[in-house]
């Protein structure tokens, strides 16, 4: 990029009078400001490093991405201000590598916050000295989407296999159940009945319990297409609370619902979201042995609606938080361990996610994050325009 005003000054340096010089310097400053503003408006991070590895320039996005503070630049070694980045780049600047080599790689930065960044390093010359432009592109959202996709593919293939196994187990279980009941009937009136009947009764009970687990599991993994509609989460909550009201009052639990007067439009599958609310509320109730209050409130930003369900229950041990969404993970004697897995599946199908924030003996906050209708529409438009 040539600087016209600077060229003018350099060419006419000898015969410029003070007024003209001042004028040209002013225009030069203006041009510099324009370029600075332009570079700061770019959402990719841009850094310029010289051959000695010294950082000479960084735009606002780069400051944010690698957590630089103003006073650290310019003229600081890159390894000092951004060690994670420097470590990932072949920054032996003194090595004269192939002139036109552009390096591109994806790295994970943990400071100032965890993110995935695609880095391009482009060599160029300025006043005969070699420099490197380092361009940083934040791809955290893409990387997370890929991770979620891999995870959901992994779980869905496990589910297909599990569904087949469950189906296969169902038939012999059925036959066991029938024969055990026959046995029970034949035992009646026999001399050994007193000693054998309790064992047969236990077998029947256990077979029926297995059958229950199987049915619940098959129900939970049945794929359900989404039927989205403009719905209000508070209306769905009311319907779920009506179902649970008796149980809630028996347990001495109040539910405090904080209305949100500025609810943005969200597209929801009513039945599935009711299932989510039911599962989350049920877990909250089961965690609150000695009563208390469950708080329900919402918040939104430009992209998402956040629904919070906060209980005052026993909380979750830190080592269990990572397991919650696994099928069959339960800490309850009669739990099935499918509730949170279903919650996560439904939220993901809506393009959202579930968050857990818990402190043992204090309580748990479950966050349901739904994309706003406007965001969904933008995504659809974007996909169609590709
Ligand atoms: P289940 O309720 O059948 O055990 P879930 O999938 O619904 O299965 O929940 C899995 C586990 O997560 C529970 O057994 C419990 O340990 C934990 N859990 C979920 N929600 C809460 C909560 N609000 N408070 C405490 N523990 C919870
Ligand atoms: Mg549950």
mmCIF file of C-alpha atoms and ligand atoms in Angstrom:
data_model
loop_
_atom_site.group_PDB
_atom_site.id
_atom_site.type_symbol
_atom_site.label_atom_id
_atom_site.label_comp_id
_atom_site.label_asym_id
_atom_site.label_seq_id
_atom_site.Cartn_x
_atom_site.Cartn_y
_atom_site.Cartn_z
ATOM 1 C CA UNK A 1 0.000 0.000 0.000
ATOM 2 C CA UNK A 2 1.677 3.260 -1.070
ATOM 3 C CA UNK A 3 1.173 6.400 0.894
ATOM 4 C CA UNK A 4 0.529 9.223 -1.585
ATOM 5 C CA UNK A 5 1.037 12.064 0.893
ATOM 6 C CA UNK A 6 4.240 10.639 2.216
ATOM 7 C CA UNK A 7 5.520 10.249 -1.358
ATOM 8 C CA UNK A 8 4.680 13.910 -2.011
ATOM 9 C CA UNK A 9 6.562 15.028 1.049
ATOM 10 C CA UNK A 10 9.585 12.930 0.240
ATOM 11 C CA UNK A 11 9.761 14.124 -3.385
ATOM 12 C CA UNK A 12 9.287 17.814 -2.532
ATOM 13 C CA UNK A 13 11.085 17.809 0.787
ATOM 14 C CA UNK A 14 13.645 20.429 -0.309
ATOM 15 C CA UNK A 15 11.269 23.060 -1.660
ATOM 16 C CA UNK A 16 8.358 22.697 0.788
ATOM 17 C CA UNK A 17 7.578 25.753 2.865
ATOM 18 C CA UNK A 18 6.386 25.465 6.459
ATOM 19 C CA UNK A 19 2.710 25.992 5.607
ATOM 20 C CA UNK A 20 2.675 23.328 2.918
ATOM 21 C CA UNK A 21 4.626 20.960 5.084
ATOM 22 C CA UNK A 22 2.180 21.412 7.958
ATOM 23 C CA UNK A 23 -0.688 20.862 5.551
ATOM 24 C CA UNK A 24 0.783 17.668 4.174
ATOM 25 C CA UNK A 25 1.666 16.349 7.631
ATOM 26 C CA UNK A 26 -1.921 16.970 8.694
ATOM 27 C CA UNK A 27 -3.216 14.982 5.744
ATOM 28 C CA UNK A 28 -0.703 12.286 6.530
ATOM 29 C CA UNK A 29 -1.957 12.072 10.114
ATOM 30 C CA UNK A 30 -5.520 11.874 8.831
ATOM 31 C CA UNK A 31 -4.641 9.076 6.478
ATOM 32 C CA UNK A 32 -2.877 7.211 9.257
ATOM 33 C CA UNK A 33 -5.940 7.595 11.460
ATOM 34 C CA UNK A 34 -8.159 6.271 8.696
ATOM 35 C CA UNK A 35 -5.965 3.212 8.273
ATOM 36 C CA UNK A 36 -5.795 2.626 12.010
ATOM 37 C CA UNK A 37 -9.565 2.865 12.287
ATOM 38 C CA UNK A 38 -9.956 0.519 9.348
ATOM 39 C CA UNK A 39 -7.607 -2.070 10.824
ATOM 40 C CA UNK A 40 -9.279 -1.816 14.216
ATOM 41 C CA UNK A 41 -12.671 -2.389 12.613
ATOM 42 C CA UNK A 42 -11.537 -5.686 11.069
ATOM 43 C CA UNK A 43 -12.699 -8.641 13.121
ATOM 44 C CA UNK A 44 -9.625 -10.742 12.352
ATOM 45 C CA UNK A 45 -6.627 -10.118 14.553
ATOM 46 C CA UNK A 46 -3.633 -8.682 12.666
ATOM 47 C CA UNK A 47 -0.104 -8.575 14.029
ATOM 48 C CA UNK A 48 3.145 -7.541 12.390
ATOM 49 C CA UNK A 49 6.340 -9.103 13.684
ATOM 50 C CA UNK A 50 9.849 -8.348 12.444
ATOM 51 C CA UNK A 51 12.608 -10.831 11.821
ATOM 52 C CA UNK A 52 13.820 -10.544 15.367
ATOM 53 C CA UNK A 53 10.423 -11.698 16.623
ATOM 54 C CA UNK A 54 9.542 -8.209 17.873
ATOM 55 C CA UNK A 55 5.895 -7.229 17.692
ATOM 56 C CA UNK A 56 5.603 -3.993 15.729
ATOM 57 C CA UNK A 57 1.877 -3.632 15.260
ATOM 58 C CA UNK A 58 -1.342 -5.210 16.438
ATOM 59 C CA UNK A 59 -4.925 -4.193 15.722
ATOM 60 C CA UNK A 60 -7.763 -4.073 18.249
ATOM 61 C CA UNK A 61 -9.021 -7.595 17.459
ATOM 62 C CA UNK A 62 -5.550 -9.042 18.035
ATOM 63 C CA UNK A 63 -5.391 -7.205 21.360
ATOM 64 C CA UNK A 64 -8.619 -8.865 22.398
ATOM 65 C CA UNK A 65 -7.711 -12.319 21.114
ATOM 66 C CA UNK A 66 -4.323 -12.663 22.728
ATOM 67 C CA UNK A 67 -5.105 -10.484 25.732
ATOM 68 C CA UNK A 68 -2.588 -7.713 25.151
ATOM 69 C CA UNK A 69 -2.825 -4.572 27.159
ATOM 70 C CA UNK A 70 -2.058 -1.227 25.487
ATOM 71 C CA UNK A 71 1.265 -0.671 27.140
ATOM 72 C CA UNK A 72 2.641 -4.026 26.010
ATOM 73 C CA UNK A 73 2.858 -2.955 22.404
ATOM 74 C CA UNK A 74 4.597 -2.096 20.282
ATOM 75 C CA UNK A 75 8.198 -3.263 20.301
ATOM 76 C CA UNK A 76 7.863 -6.270 22.603
ATOM 77 C CA UNK A 77 9.025 -9.782 21.732
ATOM 78 C CA UNK A 78 6.056 -11.887 20.618
ATOM 79 C CA UNK A 79 7.085 -14.792 22.864
ATOM 80 C CA UNK A 80 6.749 -12.491 25.849
ATOM 81 C CA UNK A 81 3.338 -11.003 25.114
ATOM 82 C CA UNK A 82 1.737 -14.018 23.432
ATOM 83 C CA UNK A 83 3.756 -17.132 24.357
ATOM 84 C CA UNK A 84 1.062 -19.590 23.250
ATOM 85 C CA UNK A 85 0.924 -18.047 19.806
ATOM 86 C CA UNK A 86 4.708 -17.741 19.450
ATOM 87 C CA UNK A 87 5.150 -21.391 20.449
ATOM 88 C CA UNK A 88 2.891 -22.533 17.628
ATOM 89 C CA UNK A 89 4.600 -20.534 14.886
ATOM 90 C CA UNK A 90 7.952 -21.254 13.266
ATOM 91 C CA UNK A 91 9.213 -17.981 14.650
ATOM 92 C CA UNK A 92 12.884 -18.549 14.235
ATOM 93 C CA UNK A 93 12.787 -15.237 12.481
ATOM 94 C CA UNK A 94 16.425 -15.174 11.664
ATOM 95 C CA UNK A 95 16.090 -18.350 9.589
ATOM 96 C CA UNK A 96 15.701 -17.297 6.016
ATOM 97 C CA UNK A 97 12.925 -19.660 5.025
ATOM 98 C CA UNK A 98 11.380 -19.863 1.568
ATOM 99 C CA UNK A 99 10.351 -16.300 0.758
ATOM 100 C CA UNK A 100 6.760 -16.850 -0.232
ATOM 101 C CA UNK A 101 5.795 -19.490 2.296
ATOM 102 C CA UNK A 102 2.480 -18.777 3.929
ATOM 103 C CA UNK A 103 1.882 -20.783 7.039
ATOM 104 C CA UNK A 104 -1.648 -21.696 8.090
ATOM 105 C CA UNK A 105 -2.572 -23.688 11.145
ATOM 106 C CA UNK A 106 -5.256 -24.088 13.745
ATOM 107 C CA UNK A 107 -4.313 -23.674 17.354
ATOM 108 C CA UNK A 108 -5.989 -23.511 20.726
ATOM 109 C CA UNK A 109 -5.327 -20.465 22.883
ATOM 110 C CA UNK A 110 -6.163 -20.578 26.559
ATOM 111 C CA UNK A 111 -5.387 -16.953 27.448
ATOM 112 C CA UNK A 112 -7.249 -14.628 28.062
ATOM 113 C CA UNK A 113 -10.010 -17.154 27.406
ATOM 114 C CA UNK A 114 -10.138 -20.557 25.768
ATOM 115 C CA UNK A 115 -10.607 -20.329 22.007
ATOM 116 C CA UNK A 116 -9.677 -21.956 18.710
ATOM 117 C CA UNK A 117 -7.884 -19.743 16.255
ATOM 118 C CA UNK A 118 -6.855 -20.258 12.633
ATOM 119 C CA UNK A 119 -3.501 -18.542 12.153
ATOM 120 C CA UNK A 120 -1.965 -17.417 8.886
ATOM 121 C CA UNK A 121 1.584 -16.177 8.780
ATOM 122 C CA UNK A 122 2.473 -14.251 5.651
ATOM 123 C CA UNK A 123 6.010 -12.947 5.023
ATOM 124 C CA UNK A 124 6.455 -9.560 3.320
ATOM 125 C CA UNK A 125 9.128 -6.942 2.846
ATOM 126 C CA UNK A 126 9.092 -3.405 4.171
ATOM 127 C CA UNK A 127 12.071 -1.173 3.510
ATOM 128 C CA UNK A 128 14.097 -4.236 2.486
ATOM 129 C CA UNK A 129 13.473 -5.867 5.853
ATOM 130 C CA UNK A 130 11.491 -9.052 6.084
ATOM 131 C CA UNK A 131 8.436 -8.974 8.296
ATOM 132 C CA UNK A 132 5.574 -11.307 9.005
ATOM 133 C CA UNK A 133 1.896 -10.488 9.038
ATOM 134 C CA UNK A 134 0.101 -12.809 11.422
ATOM 135 C CA UNK A 135 -3.635 -13.021 10.876
ATOM 136 C CA UNK A 136 -5.821 -14.585 13.548
ATOM 137 C CA UNK A 137 -9.288 -15.862 12.774
ATOM 138 C CA UNK A 138 -11.444 -16.936 15.749
ATOM 139 C CA UNK A 139 -13.062 -20.244 14.778
ATOM 140 C CA UNK A 140 -14.267 -21.233 18.260
ATOM 141 C CA UNK A 141 -17.918 -21.405 17.179
ATOM 142 C CA UNK A 142 -17.083 -23.618 14.175
ATOM 143 C CA UNK A 143 -14.882 -25.870 16.285
ATOM 144 C CA UNK A 144 -17.567 -26.237 18.918
ATOM 145 C CA UNK A 145 -20.164 -27.042 16.276
ATOM 146 C CA UNK A 146 -17.869 -29.746 14.855
ATOM 147 C CA UNK A 147 -17.272 -31.166 18.330
ATOM 148 C CA UNK A 148 -21.006 -31.250 19.019
ATOM 149 C CA UNK A 149 -21.599 -32.951 15.661
ATOM 150 C CA UNK A 150 -18.956 -35.613 16.320
ATOM 151 C CA UNK A 151 -20.385 -36.156 19.798
ATOM 152 C CA UNK A 152 -23.919 -36.467 18.453
ATOM 153 C CA UNK A 153 -22.810 -38.847 15.694
ATOM 154 C CA UNK A 154 -20.984 -40.919 18.272
ATOM 155 C CA UNK A 155 -23.993 -41.077 20.573
ATOM 156 C CA UNK A 156 -26.401 -41.723 17.746
ATOM 157 C CA UNK A 157 -24.401 -44.742 16.537
ATOM 158 C CA UNK A 158 -24.266 -46.041 20.108
ATOM 159 C CA UNK A 159 -28.021 -45.577 20.265
ATOM 160 C CA UNK A 160 -28.680 -47.516 17.089
ATOM 161 C CA UNK A 161 -26.630 -50.395 18.457
ATOM 162 C CA UNK A 162 -28.228 -50.124 21.907
ATOM 163 C CA UNK A 163 -31.702 -50.011 20.394
ATOM 164 C CA UNK A 164 -31.014 -53.226 18.484
ATOM 165 C CA UNK A 165 -29.640 -54.944 21.580
ATOM 166 C CA UNK A 166 -32.591 -53.703 23.652
ATOM 167 C CA UNK A 167 -34.980 -55.020 21.067
ATOM 168 C CA UNK A 168 -33.257 -58.424 21.064
ATOM 169 C CA UNK A 169 -33.353 -58.591 24.866
ATOM 170 C CA UNK A 170 -37.040 -57.692 24.865
ATOM 171 C CA UNK A 171 -38.213 -61.018 23.399
ATOM 172 C CA UNK A 172 -36.485 -63.464 25.774
ATOM 173 C CA UNK A 173 -37.467 -61.187 28.651
ATOM 174 C CA UNK A 174 -41.079 -61.453 27.611
ATOM 175 C CA UNK A 175 -40.863 -65.223 27.443
ATOM 176 C CA UNK A 176 -39.137 -65.355 30.876
ATOM 177 C CA UNK A 177 -41.957 -63.266 32.296
ATOM 178 C CA UNK A 178 -44.667 -65.556 30.910
ATOM 179 C CA UNK A 179 -42.951 -68.751 32.098
ATOM 180 C CA UNK A 180 -42.238 -67.364 35.538
ATOM 181 C CA UNK A 181 -45.900 -66.471 35.908
ATOM 182 C CA UNK A 182 -46.856 -69.997 34.803
ATOM 183 C CA UNK A 183 -44.439 -71.379 37.374
ATOM 184 C CA UNK A 184 -45.973 -69.158 40.034
ATOM 185 C CA UNK A 185 -49.441 -70.484 39.222
ATOM 186 C CA UNK A 186 -48.305 -74.127 39.151
ATOM 187 C CA UNK A 187 -46.585 -73.720 42.497
ATOM 188 C CA UNK A 188 -49.858 -72.860 44.203
ATOM 189 C CA UNK A 189 -50.988 -75.786 46.310
ATOM 190 C CA UNK A 190 -47.702 -77.687 45.989
ATOM 191 C CA UNK A 191 -45.838 -78.756 49.096
ATOM 192 C CA UNK A 192 -42.692 -76.753 48.209
ATOM 193 C CA UNK A 193 -44.677 -73.569 47.497
ATOM 194 C CA UNK A 194 -43.700 -71.852 50.737
ATOM 195 C CA UNK A 195 -40.002 -72.142 50.087
ATOM 196 C CA UNK A 196 -40.052 -71.506 46.331
ATOM 197 C CA UNK A 197 -42.748 -68.851 45.942
ATOM 198 C CA UNK A 198 -40.700 -65.917 47.381
ATOM 199 C CA UNK A 199 -37.833 -66.614 44.958
ATOM 200 C CA UNK A 200 -40.193 -66.811 41.997
ATOM 201 C CA UNK A 201 -41.831 -63.550 43.093
ATOM 202 C CA UNK A 202 -38.412 -61.859 43.226
ATOM 203 C CA UNK A 203 -37.598 -63.175 39.732
ATOM 204 C CA UNK A 204 -40.885 -61.834 38.371
ATOM 205 C CA UNK A 205 -40.251 -58.460 39.953
ATOM 206 C CA UNK A 206 -36.745 -58.213 38.588
ATOM 207 C CA UNK A 207 -37.802 -59.269 35.086
ATOM 208 C CA UNK A 208 -40.509 -56.615 35.153
ATOM 209 C CA UNK A 209 -38.000 -54.008 36.320
ATOM 210 C CA UNK A 210 -35.696 -54.934 33.428
ATOM 211 C CA UNK A 211 -38.618 -54.670 31.063
ATOM 212 C CA UNK A 212 -39.387 -51.190 32.469
ATOM 213 C CA UNK A 213 -35.806 -50.031 31.931
ATOM 214 C CA UNK A 214 -35.883 -51.336 28.382
ATOM 215 C CA UNK A 215 -39.204 -49.659 27.535
ATOM 216 C CA UNK A 216 -38.029 -46.337 29.005
ATOM 217 C CA UNK A 217 -34.812 -46.541 27.078
ATOM 218 C CA UNK A 218 -36.481 -47.343 23.770
ATOM 219 C CA UNK A 219 -38.924 -44.478 24.346
ATOM 220 C CA UNK A 220 -36.060 -42.088 25.144
ATOM 221 C CA UNK A 221 -34.054 -42.819 22.030
ATOM 222 C CA UNK A 222 -36.937 -42.824 19.578
ATOM 223 C CA UNK A 223 -36.070 -40.069 17.120
ATOM 224 C CA UNK A 224 -38.663 -37.300 17.186
ATOM 225 C CA UNK A 225 -38.796 -34.699 14.422
ATOM 226 C CA UNK A 226 -39.111 -31.106 15.628
ATOM 227 C CA UNK A 227 -42.402 -29.269 15.198
ATOM 228 C CA UNK A 228 -41.400 -25.651 15.784
ATOM 229 C CA UNK A 229 -43.798 -22.883 16.623
ATOM 230 C CA UNK A 230 -43.806 -19.352 18.066
ATOM 231 C CA UNK A 231 -44.334 -20.334 21.687
ATOM 232 C CA UNK A 232 -43.857 -18.693 25.034
ATOM 233 C CA UNK A 233 -41.757 -20.673 27.474
ATOM 234 C CA UNK A 234 -43.774 -19.312 30.420
ATOM 235 C CA UNK A 235 -46.989 -20.817 29.005
ATOM 236 C CA UNK A 236 -45.265 -24.193 28.629
ATOM 237 C CA UNK A 237 -43.948 -23.875 32.180
ATOM 238 C CA UNK A 238 -47.460 -23.239 33.518
ATOM 239 C CA UNK A 239 -48.697 -26.447 31.890
ATOM 240 C CA UNK A 240 -45.844 -28.473 33.381
ATOM 241 C CA UNK A 241 -46.307 -26.902 36.822
ATOM 242 C CA UNK A 242 -49.988 -27.839 36.733
ATOM 243 C CA UNK A 243 -48.947 -31.485 36.304
ATOM 244 C CA UNK A 244 -46.507 -31.287 39.196
ATOM 245 C CA UNK A 245 -48.486 -29.032 41.553
ATOM 246 C CA UNK A 246 -49.671 -31.758 43.917
ATOM 247 C CA UNK A 247 -46.240 -33.321 44.269
ATOM 248 C CA UNK A 248 -44.678 -29.893 44.775
ATOM 249 C CA UNK A 249 -46.963 -29.010 47.654
ATOM 250 C CA UNK A 250 -46.475 -32.433 49.245
ATOM 251 C CA UNK A 251 -42.708 -31.863 49.204
ATOM 252 C CA UNK A 252 -43.069 -28.319 50.581
ATOM 253 C CA UNK A 253 -41.465 -26.762 47.477
ATOM 254 C CA UNK A 254 -42.453 -23.332 46.150
ATOM 255 C CA UNK A 255 -41.811 -22.315 42.573
ATOM 256 C CA UNK A 256 -41.053 -18.640 42.031
ATOM 257 C CA UNK A 257 -41.499 -17.576 38.424
ATOM 258 C CA UNK A 258 -39.973 -14.225 37.456
ATOM 259 C CA UNK A 259 -41.836 -12.943 34.429
ATOM 260 C CA UNK A 260 -39.890 -11.345 31.598
ATOM 261 C CA UNK A 261 -41.766 -8.463 29.992
ATOM 262 C CA UNK A 262 -39.360 -8.304 27.014
ATOM 263 C CA UNK A 263 -39.477 -11.891 25.821
ATOM 264 C CA UNK A 264 -38.006 -12.108 22.315
ATOM 265 C CA UNK A 265 -39.657 -14.560 19.882
ATOM 266 C CA UNK A 266 -38.260 -18.095 20.028
ATOM 267 C CA UNK A 267 -39.231 -21.145 17.989
ATOM 268 C CA UNK A 268 -39.983 -24.153 20.181
ATOM 269 C CA UNK A 269 -41.391 -27.630 19.872
ATOM 270 C CA UNK A 270 -44.027 -27.380 22.612
ATOM 271 C CA UNK A 271 -44.221 -31.045 23.590
ATOM 272 C CA UNK A 272 -40.501 -31.594 23.591
ATOM 273 C CA UNK A 273 -39.755 -28.413 25.561
ATOM 274 C CA UNK A 274 -42.410 -29.429 28.086
ATOM 275 C CA UNK A 275 -40.578 -32.724 28.442
ATOM 276 C CA UNK A 276 -37.355 -30.764 29.067
ATOM 277 C CA UNK A 277 -38.988 -28.582 31.738
ATOM 278 C CA UNK A 278 -40.585 -31.634 33.330
ATOM 279 C CA UNK A 279 -37.285 -33.540 33.533
ATOM 280 C CA UNK A 280 -35.336 -30.572 34.893
ATOM 281 C CA UNK A 281 -38.007 -29.652 37.459
ATOM 282 C CA UNK A 282 -38.342 -33.274 38.531
ATOM 283 C CA UNK A 283 -34.580 -33.479 39.142
ATOM 284 C CA UNK A 284 -34.705 -30.217 41.108
ATOM 285 C CA UNK A 285 -37.552 -31.593 43.243
ATOM 286 C CA UNK A 286 -35.770 -34.882 43.807
ATOM 287 C CA UNK A 287 -32.686 -32.986 44.972
ATOM 288 C CA UNK A 288 -34.618 -30.936 47.543
ATOM 289 C CA UNK A 289 -35.253 -33.307 50.443
ATOM 290 C CA UNK A 290 -36.252 -30.627 52.880
ATOM 291 C CA UNK A 291 -38.356 -28.328 50.694
ATOM 292 C CA UNK A 292 -37.345 -24.842 49.557
ATOM 293 C CA UNK A 293 -37.803 -22.709 46.466
ATOM 294 C CA UNK A 294 -37.184 -23.396 42.786
ATOM 295 C CA UNK A 295 -36.596 -20.151 40.885
ATOM 296 C CA UNK A 296 -37.445 -19.859 37.210
ATOM 297 C CA UNK A 297 -36.210 -16.803 35.339
ATOM 298 C CA UNK A 298 -35.003 -15.830 31.872
ATOM 299 C CA UNK A 299 -32.614 -13.453 30.165
ATOM 300 C CA UNK A 300 -31.783 -12.816 26.546
ATOM 301 C CA UNK A 301 -29.082 -11.246 24.419
ATOM 302 C CA UNK A 302 -28.943 -10.644 20.659
ATOM 303 C CA UNK A 303 -28.587 -14.326 19.901
ATOM 304 C CA UNK A 304 -30.103 -16.490 22.631
ATOM 305 C CA UNK A 305 -32.827 -16.843 25.207
ATOM 306 C CA UNK A 306 -31.448 -18.224 28.470
ATOM 307 C CA UNK A 307 -33.881 -20.029 30.742
ATOM 308 C CA UNK A 308 -32.660 -20.607 34.294
ATOM 309 C CA UNK A 309 -34.052 -23.192 36.705
ATOM 310 C CA UNK A 310 -32.365 -22.759 40.074
ATOM 311 C CA UNK A 311 -32.968 -25.135 42.968
ATOM 312 C CA UNK A 312 -31.871 -25.251 46.583
ATOM 313 C CA UNK A 313 -31.178 -28.951 46.521
ATOM 314 C CA UNK A 314 -28.217 -31.105 47.429
ATOM 315 C CA UNK A 315 -26.212 -30.075 44.382
ATOM 316 C CA UNK A 316 -23.940 -32.182 42.187
ATOM 317 C CA UNK A 317 -20.426 -33.330 43.022
ATOM 318 C CA UNK A 318 -17.912 -31.712 40.606
ATOM 319 C CA UNK A 319 -16.776 -35.111 39.311
ATOM 320 C CA UNK A 320 -20.393 -36.015 38.419
ATOM 321 C CA UNK A 321 -21.135 -32.882 36.381
ATOM 322 C CA UNK A 322 -19.374 -34.268 33.301
ATOM 323 C CA UNK A 323 -21.391 -37.503 33.490
ATOM 324 C CA UNK A 324 -24.900 -36.042 33.772
ATOM 325 C CA UNK A 325 -25.748 -36.328 30.098
ATOM 326 C CA UNK A 326 -24.555 -39.893 29.713
ATOM 327 C CA UNK A 327 -27.286 -42.457 29.271
ATOM 328 C CA UNK A 328 -27.955 -44.373 32.501
ATOM 329 C CA UNK A 329 -25.912 -42.087 34.723
ATOM 330 C CA UNK A 330 -27.883 -41.814 37.958
ATOM 331 C CA UNK A 331 -27.126 -41.349 41.631
ATOM 332 C CA UNK A 332 -30.650 -42.341 42.640
ATOM 333 C CA UNK A 333 -31.728 -45.773 43.854
ATOM 334 C CA UNK A 334 -34.696 -45.760 41.468
ATOM 335 C CA UNK A 335 -33.334 -43.430 38.796
ATOM 336 C CA UNK A 336 -33.145 -44.320 35.120
ATOM 337 C CA UNK A 337 -30.429 -41.847 34.227
ATOM 338 C CA UNK A 338 -32.104 -40.850 30.982
ATOM 339 C CA UNK A 339 -33.674 -37.499 31.895
ATOM 340 C CA UNK A 340 -30.690 -35.223 31.300
ATOM 341 C CA UNK A 341 -29.683 -37.104 28.166
ATOM 342 C CA UNK A 342 -33.124 -36.386 26.722
ATOM 343 C CA UNK A 343 -32.894 -32.740 27.829
ATOM 344 C CA UNK A 344 -29.588 -32.349 26.013
ATOM 345 C CA UNK A 345 -30.849 -34.079 22.894
ATOM 346 C CA UNK A 346 -33.901 -31.825 22.655
ATOM 347 C CA UNK A 347 -31.889 -28.656 23.281
ATOM 348 C CA UNK A 348 -29.362 -29.618 20.606
ATOM 349 C CA UNK A 349 -32.167 -30.332 18.160
ATOM 350 C CA UNK A 350 -33.363 -26.755 18.808
ATOM 351 C CA UNK A 351 -29.873 -25.418 18.043
ATOM 352 C CA UNK A 352 -29.258 -24.672 21.712
ATOM 353 C CA UNK A 353 -27.473 -26.214 24.656
ATOM 354 C CA UNK A 354 -27.741 -27.030 28.364
ATOM 355 C CA UNK A 355 -25.490 -25.616 31.071
ATOM 356 C CA UNK A 356 -25.070 -26.883 34.644
ATOM 357 C CA UNK A 357 -23.829 -24.760 37.484
ATOM 358 C CA UNK A 358 -23.887 -26.540 40.816
ATOM 359 C CA UNK A 359 -22.528 -26.262 44.337
ATOM 360 C CA UNK A 360 -22.856 -29.264 46.646
ATOM 361 C CA UNK A 361 -25.240 -28.543 49.540
ATOM 362 C CA UNK A 362 -26.214 -25.170 48.071
ATOM 363 C CA UNK A 363 -28.053 -25.955 44.870
ATOM 364 C CA UNK A 364 -28.006 -26.274 41.118
ATOM 365 C CA UNK A 365 -28.790 -23.899 38.269
ATOM 366 C CA UNK A 366 -29.687 -25.523 34.976
ATOM 367 C CA UNK A 367 -29.477 -23.144 32.012
ATOM 368 C CA UNK A 368 -31.403 -23.899 28.848
ATOM 369 C CA UNK A 369 -30.105 -21.850 25.960
ATOM 370 C CA UNK A 370 -32.417 -21.460 22.947
ATOM 371 C CA UNK A 371 -31.481 -19.528 19.796
ATOM 372 C CA UNK A 372 -33.761 -16.551 19.110
ATOM 373 C CA UNK A 373 -36.090 -16.788 16.143
ATOM 374 C CA UNK A 374 -34.210 -13.957 14.389
ATOM 375 C CA UNK A 375 -30.939 -15.900 14.655
ATOM 376 C CA UNK A 376 -32.538 -19.062 13.264
ATOM 377 C CA UNK A 377 -33.953 -17.085 10.340
ATOM 378 C CA UNK A 378 -30.563 -15.487 9.640
ATOM 379 C CA UNK A 379 -28.928 -18.939 9.648
ATOM 380 C CA UNK A 380 -31.510 -20.319 7.244
ATOM 381 C CA UNK A 381 -31.103 -17.299 4.938
ATOM 382 C CA UNK A 382 -27.336 -17.668 5.137
ATOM 383 C CA UNK A 383 -27.515 -21.383 4.243
ATOM 384 C CA UNK A 384 -29.851 -20.664 1.339
ATOM 385 C CA UNK A 385 -27.568 -17.983 -0.049
ATOM 386 C CA UNK A 386 -24.573 -20.363 -0.098
HETATM 387 P P1 LIG B 1 -32.271 -39.628 37.033
HETATM 388 O O1 LIG B 1 -33.052 -38.442 37.502
HETATM 389 O O2 LIG B 1 -33.124 -40.758 36.605
HETATM 390 O O3 LIG B 1 -31.194 -40.040 37.990
HETATM 391 P P2 LIG B 1 -31.230 -37.776 35.094
HETATM 392 O O4 LIG B 1 -30.577 -37.985 33.777
HETATM 393 O O5 LIG B 1 -32.449 -36.945 35.127
HETATM 394 O O6 LIG B 1 -31.496 -39.220 35.697
HETATM 395 O O7 LIG B 1 -30.168 -37.149 36.085
HETATM 396 C C1 LIG B 1 -28.920 -37.782 36.222
HETATM 397 C C2 LIG B 1 -28.275 -37.437 37.549
HETATM 398 O O8 LIG B 1 -27.920 -36.063 37.553
HETATM 399 C C3 LIG B 1 -29.147 -37.591 38.770
HETATM 400 O O9 LIG B 1 -29.143 -38.926 39.247
HETATM 401 C C4 LIG B 1 -28.515 -36.634 39.757
HETATM 402 O O10 LIG B 1 -27.393 -37.208 40.380
HETATM 403 C C5 LIG B 1 -27.968 -35.534 38.862
HETATM 404 N N1 LIG B 1 -28.839 -34.356 38.840
HETATM 405 C C6 LIG B 1 -29.542 -33.870 37.780
HETATM 406 N N2 LIG B 1 -30.177 -32.726 38.099
HETATM 407 C C7 LIG B 1 -29.866 -32.465 39.390
HETATM 408 C C8 LIG B 1 -30.213 -31.403 40.301
HETATM 409 N N3 LIG B 1 -31.031 -30.391 39.955
HETATM 410 N N4 LIG B 1 -29.673 -31.455 41.539
HETATM 411 C C9 LIG B 1 -28.853 -32.468 41.916
HETATM 412 N N5 LIG B 1 -28.496 -33.486 41.094
HETATM 413 C C10 LIG B 1 -28.994 -33.501 39.852
HETATM 414 MG MG1 LIG B 2 -34.226 -37.259 36.267
#
